[in-house]
């Protein structure tokens, strides 16, 4: 039996039906389905002629969003296993290049012996933009049980861990059992993150399969982009809102969806006021995909279809409903482990379950309340409080533009509260320090290490780089 159709093949069908309909807007250029499908065909033919084959591992980075999508989708249709990376400053480049056979990038990369490099320069773009002649290549997308994609964790607390997704698991990312976003032919989807984030690549693929349009741009161009839907991490949504022209309000409702972290009530309220549409915050993980389709402002949601959750104590024993513990998850999209990380695989994947670092409680029939990360709790007056809650309080202060919180181990083994802040424009460090005290209501016995920065260090995925932050606290 032939493998199910790839995204490229579905784009071909849309192009045959309506070639002029727009599919991609990036910077000042716009592309129709017919031209896009032609580029995909030309790219796939060139790759096959160059020897790209089924099962081969291919890493792809810029330039630009559109050219990455073309190469990724062409490789996918040929049955290659794809991986996305940052062309510059990718902290995991040394490892990921040992896992692939080919690298496509707009910048030269230092590669191990035996890994082939392909430069995505103007000449490459010119070749794939040429009119396609001849019959389409033979498509050989991965079967359900064959490898299809390599994704990674965020790396916010150390080097990212990489995971191999079989086609069945990756398809759950692209077309989950239940999708609350409802993309269609009229969708104009603004993606806020890079393709390094598998959820971004999957959302882009889903939108294309439904005949929608992909948008790549910045908040300052929001009126020209005119999205109907927005997707990204909460921090990327914050960045978009900060980039918008002063006083901007969408002239029609725009649906906003976030994943990869809790969207604070303040962020939800701001997004709702600006965009006027549905605000959806999804909870899941790179190892398991969706756990809850939607979380409310208190971090409570209903488990997605096909998802099972256990709540465990520190010893791995099940806890009764209502008690907070470590979440163990089993989903249709769960990976089998981490590449070349046997000890961490054994610790996290036990008896068919993924034991996450998240804390939560079952609070009703298939209802989960998410508390926070087990490794991102800090002690405030004897109470364990999620860092994210404290960061939300700090960002709401008029004297603070940005903030990050973590537990800092000082010399001698003492643990204190590490607070890094970016003072708002016109604010002194003393005023910002007063804002910290006012927001957190710290007692005299609370050990605090306060650090003032020009910018909070962030990873490519938008999350706080906690390892870099820890180094700054320790210096």
Coordinates of C-alpha atoms in Angstrom, one line a residue, residues 12-398:
X12 CA -0.4 20.3 -6.1
X13 CA -4.1 19.5 -6.0
X14 CA -4.9 23.0 -4.7
X15 CA -2.7 24.6 -7.4
X16 CA -4.5 22.6 -10.1
X17 CA -7.9 23.9 -8.8
X18 CA -7.0 27.6 -8.2
X19 CA -3.4 28.5 -9.3
X20 CA -3.7 32.2 -8.7
X21 CA -4.9 32.0 -5.1
X22 CA -2.2 33.4 -2.8
X23 CA -0.3 30.9 -0.7
X24 CA 2.6 32.8 0.9
X25 CA 3.4 36.5 1.8
X26 CA 6.9 37.2 3.0
X27 CA 8.4 40.7 3.2
X28 CA 7.0 42.5 0.1
X29 CA 6.6 39.5 -2.1
X30 CA 3.5 37.3 -2.6
X31 CA 3.3 33.9 -4.2
X32 CA 0.3 32.0 -5.6
X33 CA -0.4 28.3 -5.3
X34 CA 0.5 27.6 -8.9
X35 CA 3.9 29.2 -8.7
X36 CA 4.5 27.7 -5.3
X37 CA 3.6 24.2 -6.5
X38 CA 6.0 24.7 -9.5
X39 CA 8.8 25.6 -7.1
X40 CA 8.1 22.5 -5.1
X41 CA 8.2 20.3 -8.2
X42 CA 11.4 21.9 -9.5
X43 CA 13.1 21.6 -6.1
X44 CA 12.1 18.0 -5.6
X45 CA 13.4 17.1 -9.1
X46 CA 16.7 18.8 -8.4
X47 CA 17.0 17.1 -5.1
X48 CA 16.3 13.7 -6.5
X49 CA 18.7 14.2 -9.4
X50 CA 21.3 15.1 -6.7
X51 CA 20.7 11.9 -4.9
X52 CA 18.4 12.8 -2.1
X53 CA 16.6 9.5 -1.2
X54 CA 14.1 8.1 1.1
X55 CA 15.3 7.7 4.7
X56 CA 18.2 10.2 4.3
X57 CA 18.4 12.8 7.0
X58 CA 18.4 16.4 5.8
X59 CA 18.9 19.6 7.9
X60 CA 17.5 22.9 6.6
X61 CA 17.9 26.6 7.6
X62 CA 17.3 29.9 5.9
X63 CA 17.4 32.3 4.1
X64 CA 13.8 33.2 4.6
X65 CA 10.7 31.3 5.6
X66 CA 9.5 30.5 2.1
X67 CA 12.6 28.8 0.8
X68 CA 12.9 26.7 3.9
X69 CA 9.3 25.5 3.4
X70 CA 10.0 24.6 -0.2
X71 CA 13.1 22.5 0.6
X72 CA 11.5 20.9 3.6
X73 CA 8.3 19.9 1.7
X74 CA 10.3 18.7 -1.3
X75 CA 12.4 16.5 1.0
X76 CA 9.3 15.2 2.8
X77 CA 7.7 14.2 -0.5
X78 CA 10.8 12.2 -1.4
X79 CA 10.7 10.4 2.0
X80 CA 13.7 12.2 3.5
X81 CA 13.8 12.8 7.2
X82 CA 13.8 16.6 7.8
X83 CA 15.3 18.7 10.6
X84 CA 15.3 22.5 11.0
X85 CA 18.1 24.6 12.5
X86 CA 19.2 28.2 12.9
X87 CA 21.7 29.3 10.2
X88 CA 23.6 31.4 12.8
X89 CA 24.1 30.9 16.5
X90 CA 22.4 27.5 16.8
X91 CA 23.7 26.2 20.1
X92 CA 23.1 22.6 19.1
X93 CA 24.7 22.8 15.6
X94 CA 27.7 20.6 16.7
X95 CA 25.4 17.7 17.7
X96 CA 22.7 18.0 15.0
X97 CA 25.2 17.9 12.2
X98 CA 26.4 14.5 13.4
X99 CA 22.8 13.2 12.9
X100 CA 22.3 14.2 9.3
X101 CA 23.5 13.3 5.8
X102 CA 23.0 16.7 4.1
X103 CA 22.7 20.3 5.1
X104 CA 20.8 23.0 3.2
X105 CA 21.5 26.6 4.3
X106 CA 22.0 30.1 3.2
X107 CA 25.2 30.3 5.1
X108 CA 28.3 28.1 5.1
X109 CA 28.4 25.6 8.0
X110 CA 31.3 23.7 9.7
X111 CA 30.3 20.1 9.0
X112 CA 31.7 16.7 9.9
X113 CA 33.4 14.7 7.2
X114 CA 30.9 12.9 4.9
X115 CA 28.0 15.4 5.4
X116 CA 27.1 17.1 2.1
X117 CA 26.5 20.9 2.0
X118 CA 24.1 22.7 -0.3
X119 CA 24.1 26.5 -0.4
X120 CA 20.7 28.1 -0.7
X121 CA 21.8 31.2 -2.6
X122 CA 20.3 33.3 -5.2
X123 CA 21.3 30.8 -7.9
X124 CA 19.4 28.0 -6.1
X125 CA 16.3 30.2 -5.8
X126 CA 16.6 31.1 -9.5
X127 CA 16.8 27.4 -10.5
X128 CA 13.7 26.3 -8.5
X129 CA 11.8 29.3 -9.7
X130 CA 12.2 28.3 -13.3
X131 CA 9.2 26.8 -15.1
X132 CA 8.9 23.1 -14.4
X133 CA 9.1 20.8 -17.4
X134 CA 8.4 17.1 -17.6
X135 CA 6.5 14.7 -15.4
X136 CA 6.5 15.0 -11.6
X137 CA 9.1 12.9 -9.7
X138 CA 7.9 9.7 -8.2
X139 CA 6.7 10.6 -4.7
X140 CA 7.9 8.3 -1.9
X141 CA 6.8 9.9 1.4
X142 CA 7.4 8.0 4.6
X143 CA 5.0 5.3 5.6
X144 CA 3.3 5.5 9.0
X145 CA 6.0 3.5 10.8
X146 CA 9.0 5.2 9.0
X147 CA 11.0 8.1 10.3
X148 CA 9.8 11.5 9.0
X149 CA 11.1 14.4 11.2
X150 CA 13.7 15.2 13.9
X151 CA 12.6 17.8 16.4
X152 CA 14.1 19.1 19.6
X153 CA 13.3 20.4 23.1
X154 CA 13.6 24.1 23.8
X155 CA 17.0 23.8 25.5
X156 CA 16.0 26.4 28.1
X157 CA 17.7 24.5 30.9
X158 CA 20.6 23.1 29.0
X159 CA 21.5 21.6 25.6
X160 CA 18.4 20.6 23.6
X161 CA 17.5 17.0 23.3
X162 CA 16.6 15.7 19.8
X163 CA 13.9 13.2 19.0
X164 CA 13.0 11.1 16.0
X165 CA 9.3 11.3 15.0
X166 CA 7.8 8.6 12.8
X167 CA 5.3 9.6 10.2
X168 CA 2.4 8.6 12.4
X169 CA 3.6 10.9 15.2
X170 CA 4.4 13.8 12.9
X171 CA 0.9 13.5 11.3
X172 CA -0.6 14.0 14.7
X173 CA 1.2 17.4 14.9
X174 CA 0.0 18.3 11.4
X175 CA -3.6 17.1 11.8
X176 CA -4.4 16.3 15.4
X177 CA -7.5 14.3 16.4
X178 CA -9.3 17.5 17.2
X179 CA -8.3 20.9 15.9
X180 CA -9.9 24.0 17.5
X181 CA -8.2 26.4 15.1
X182 CA -10.3 25.5 12.0
X183 CA -8.0 26.6 9.2
X184 CA -9.6 26.8 5.7
X185 CA -9.3 28.4 2.3
X186 CA -9.8 31.9 3.7
X187 CA -7.1 31.5 6.4
X188 CA -4.3 34.0 6.5
X189 CA -2.0 32.5 9.2
X190 CA 0.7 34.7 10.7
X191 CA 3.4 32.4 12.2
X192 CA 5.5 34.1 14.9
X193 CA 8.3 31.6 15.4
X194 CA 11.0 29.9 13.4
X195 CA 10.7 26.5 11.8
X196 CA 13.1 25.1 14.4
X197 CA 9.9 24.8 16.5
X198 CA 8.2 21.7 15.2
X199 CA 4.8 23.2 16.1
X200 CA 5.4 26.1 13.7
X201 CA 6.4 23.7 10.8
X202 CA 3.3 21.5 11.6
X203 CA 1.0 24.5 11.6
X204 CA 2.3 25.8 8.4
X205 CA 1.8 22.3 6.8
X206 CA -1.7 22.1 8.1
X207 CA -2.6 25.5 6.7
X208 CA -1.3 24.6 3.3
X209 CA -3.2 21.3 3.3
X210 CA -6.4 23.3 3.9
X211 CA -5.7 25.7 1.1
X212 CA -4.9 28.7 3.3
X213 CA -2.2 31.3 3.2
X214 CA 1.1 31.6 5.2
X215 CA 2.3 35.0 6.4
X216 CA 5.8 35.9 7.6
X217 CA 6.4 39.4 8.9
X218 CA 6.5 41.7 11.9
X219 CA 4.0 43.6 14.0
X220 CA 4.8 46.9 12.3
X221 CA 3.4 45.4 9.1
X222 CA 0.2 44.0 10.7
X223 CA -2.2 46.1 8.6
X224 CA -0.6 44.9 5.3
X225 CA -0.4 41.3 6.5
X226 CA -4.1 41.3 7.6
X227 CA -4.0 37.9 9.4
X228 CA -7.1 36.0 10.2
X229 CA -5.1 33.7 12.6
X230 CA -1.9 34.1 14.6
X231 CA 0.2 31.2 16.1
X232 CA 3.3 31.2 18.3
X233 CA 4.7 31.0 21.8
X234 CA 3.4 33.4 24.5
X235 CA 6.7 35.3 24.5
X236 CA 6.5 35.6 20.7
X237 CA 3.0 37.0 21.0
X238 CA 4.3 39.5 23.6
X239 CA 6.9 40.6 21.1
X240 CA 4.3 41.0 18.3
X241 CA 2.1 43.1 20.5
X242 CA 5.1 45.3 21.4
X243 CA 5.8 45.8 17.7
X244 CA 2.3 46.9 16.7
X245 CA 1.7 50.5 15.6
X246 CA 0.4 52.6 18.5
X247 CA -3.3 52.3 19.0
X248 CA -3.7 49.5 16.5
X249 CA -6.9 47.4 16.8
X250 CA -7.8 44.7 14.2
X251 CA -10.8 45.7 12.1
X252 CA -12.1 42.2 12.2
X253 CA -11.7 39.4 14.8
X254 CA -8.4 37.5 14.6
X255 CA -7.9 34.1 16.3
X256 CA -4.8 34.0 18.4
X257 CA -3.3 30.6 19.5
X258 CA -0.3 30.0 21.7
X259 CA 1.6 26.9 22.8
X260 CA 4.8 26.1 24.7
X261 CA 3.9 27.9 27.9
X262 CA 1.1 29.4 29.9
X263 CA -0.3 32.6 28.5
X264 CA -0.8 35.0 31.4
X265 CA -4.2 36.6 32.1
X266 CA -2.6 40.0 31.2
X267 CA -1.3 38.7 27.9
X268 CA -4.7 37.2 27.1
X269 CA -6.5 40.4 27.9
X270 CA -4.1 42.5 25.8
X271 CA -4.4 40.1 22.8
X272 CA -8.2 40.1 23.1
X273 CA -8.3 43.9 23.2
X274 CA -6.2 44.2 20.1
X275 CA -7.4 41.3 18.0
X276 CA -10.9 40.8 19.2
X277 CA -11.0 37.1 18.4
X278 CA -10.6 33.8 20.2
X279 CA -7.6 33.5 22.5
X280 CA -6.5 29.8 22.7
X281 CA -3.6 28.6 24.9
X282 CA -2.6 25.0 24.2
X283 CA -0.6 22.8 26.6
X284 CA 1.7 20.0 25.4
X285 CA 5.3 19.0 25.0
X286 CA 7.8 18.3 22.2
X287 CA 7.9 14.7 23.4
X288 CA 4.2 14.1 23.3
X289 CA 2.5 17.0 21.3
X290 CA -0.9 18.1 22.6
X291 CA -2.0 17.3 26.1
X292 CA -4.8 19.9 26.5
X293 CA -6.3 21.6 23.5
X294 CA -7.0 24.7 25.5
X295 CA -6.1 26.1 28.9
X296 CA -8.1 28.7 30.7
X297 CA -6.5 31.7 32.4
X298 CA -6.0 29.6 35.6
X299 CA -4.1 26.9 33.7
X300 CA -6.9 24.4 33.6
X301 CA -8.0 22.4 30.5
X302 CA -9.6 19.2 29.2
X303 CA -7.3 16.4 28.1
X304 CA -7.2 16.1 24.3
X305 CA -8.7 12.9 22.7
X306 CA -6.3 9.9 23.0
X307 CA -4.3 11.5 25.8
X308 CA -3.8 9.7 29.1
X309 CA -2.3 11.4 32.2
X310 CA -1.1 10.1 35.6
X311 CA 0.0 12.3 38.5
X312 CA 3.0 10.9 40.4
X313 CA 4.8 11.7 43.6
X314 CA 8.6 12.0 43.8
X315 CA 8.9 8.3 44.1
X316 CA 6.9 7.6 40.9
X317 CA 3.8 6.4 42.8
X318 CA 0.3 7.5 41.6
X319 CA -1.4 10.3 43.5
X320 CA -5.2 10.6 44.0
X321 CA -7.2 13.2 42.1
X322 CA -6.8 16.7 43.4
X323 CA -3.2 16.3 44.6
X324 CA -0.4 18.1 42.8
X325 CA 2.4 15.9 41.4
X326 CA 4.6 15.2 38.4
X327 CA 2.7 14.6 35.2
X328 CA 3.3 11.3 33.3
X329 CA 1.7 11.4 29.8
X330 CA 0.9 9.0 27.0
X331 CA -0.3 10.3 23.6
X332 CA -0.6 9.1 20.0
X333 CA 2.3 11.4 19.1
X334 CA 4.7 10.3 21.8
X335 CA 8.3 9.8 20.7
X336 CA 10.3 6.7 21.7
X337 CA 13.2 8.6 23.4
X338 CA 16.1 11.0 22.8
X339 CA 18.7 10.6 20.2
X340 CA 22.1 9.5 21.7
X341 CA 20.9 10.2 25.3
X342 CA 20.3 6.7 26.7
X343 CA 20.3 7.8 30.4
X344 CA 17.9 10.6 30.0
X345 CA 15.7 8.5 27.8
X346 CA 15.6 5.8 30.5
X347 CA 14.7 8.5 33.1
X348 CA 12.0 10.2 31.1
X349 CA 10.4 7.3 29.2
X350 CA 9.1 4.6 31.6
X351 CA 6.8 1.7 30.8
X352 CA 5.3 3.4 27.8
X353 CA 4.8 6.8 29.6
X354 CA 6.7 10.1 29.3
X355 CA 7.5 11.4 32.8
X356 CA 7.6 15.2 32.2
X357 CA 9.0 17.9 34.4
X358 CA 5.6 19.5 34.7
X359 CA 3.5 19.7 37.8
X360 CA -0.3 19.4 37.9
X361 CA -3.4 17.8 39.3
X362 CA -6.5 16.0 38.0
X363 CA -9.4 18.3 39.1
X364 CA -12.3 16.6 37.4
X365 CA -13.3 14.2 34.7
X366 CA -10.4 14.5 32.2
X367 CA -9.7 18.0 33.6
X368 CA -6.1 18.9 34.3
X369 CA -4.8 21.9 36.2
X370 CA -1.2 22.8 35.2
X371 CA 0.9 24.3 38.1
X372 CA 4.3 24.7 36.5
X373 CA 7.6 23.1 35.8
X374 CA 9.0 20.9 38.6
X375 CA 12.5 22.4 38.0
X376 CA 11.2 26.0 37.8
X377 CA 9.7 26.4 41.3
X378 CA 11.2 28.9 43.7
X379 CA 10.8 29.2 47.5
X380 CA 9.0 32.4 48.6
X381 CA 8.3 32.5 52.3
X382 CA 8.3 28.7 52.5
X383 CA 5.9 28.3 49.6
X384 CA 6.9 26.8 46.2
X385 CA 5.8 29.2 43.5
X386 CA 6.2 28.8 39.7
X387 CA 8.8 31.2 38.2
X388 CA 6.3 32.0 35.5
X389 CA 3.8 33.5 38.0
X390 CA 6.5 35.7 39.5
X391 CA 7.6 36.8 36.0
X392 CA 4.1 37.7 35.1
X393 CA 3.8 39.9 38.3
X394 CA 7.0 41.6 37.5
X395 CA 6.2 42.4 33.9
X396 CA 3.0 44.0 35.0
X397 CA 4.9 46.6 37.0
X398 CA 5.3 50.0 35.2

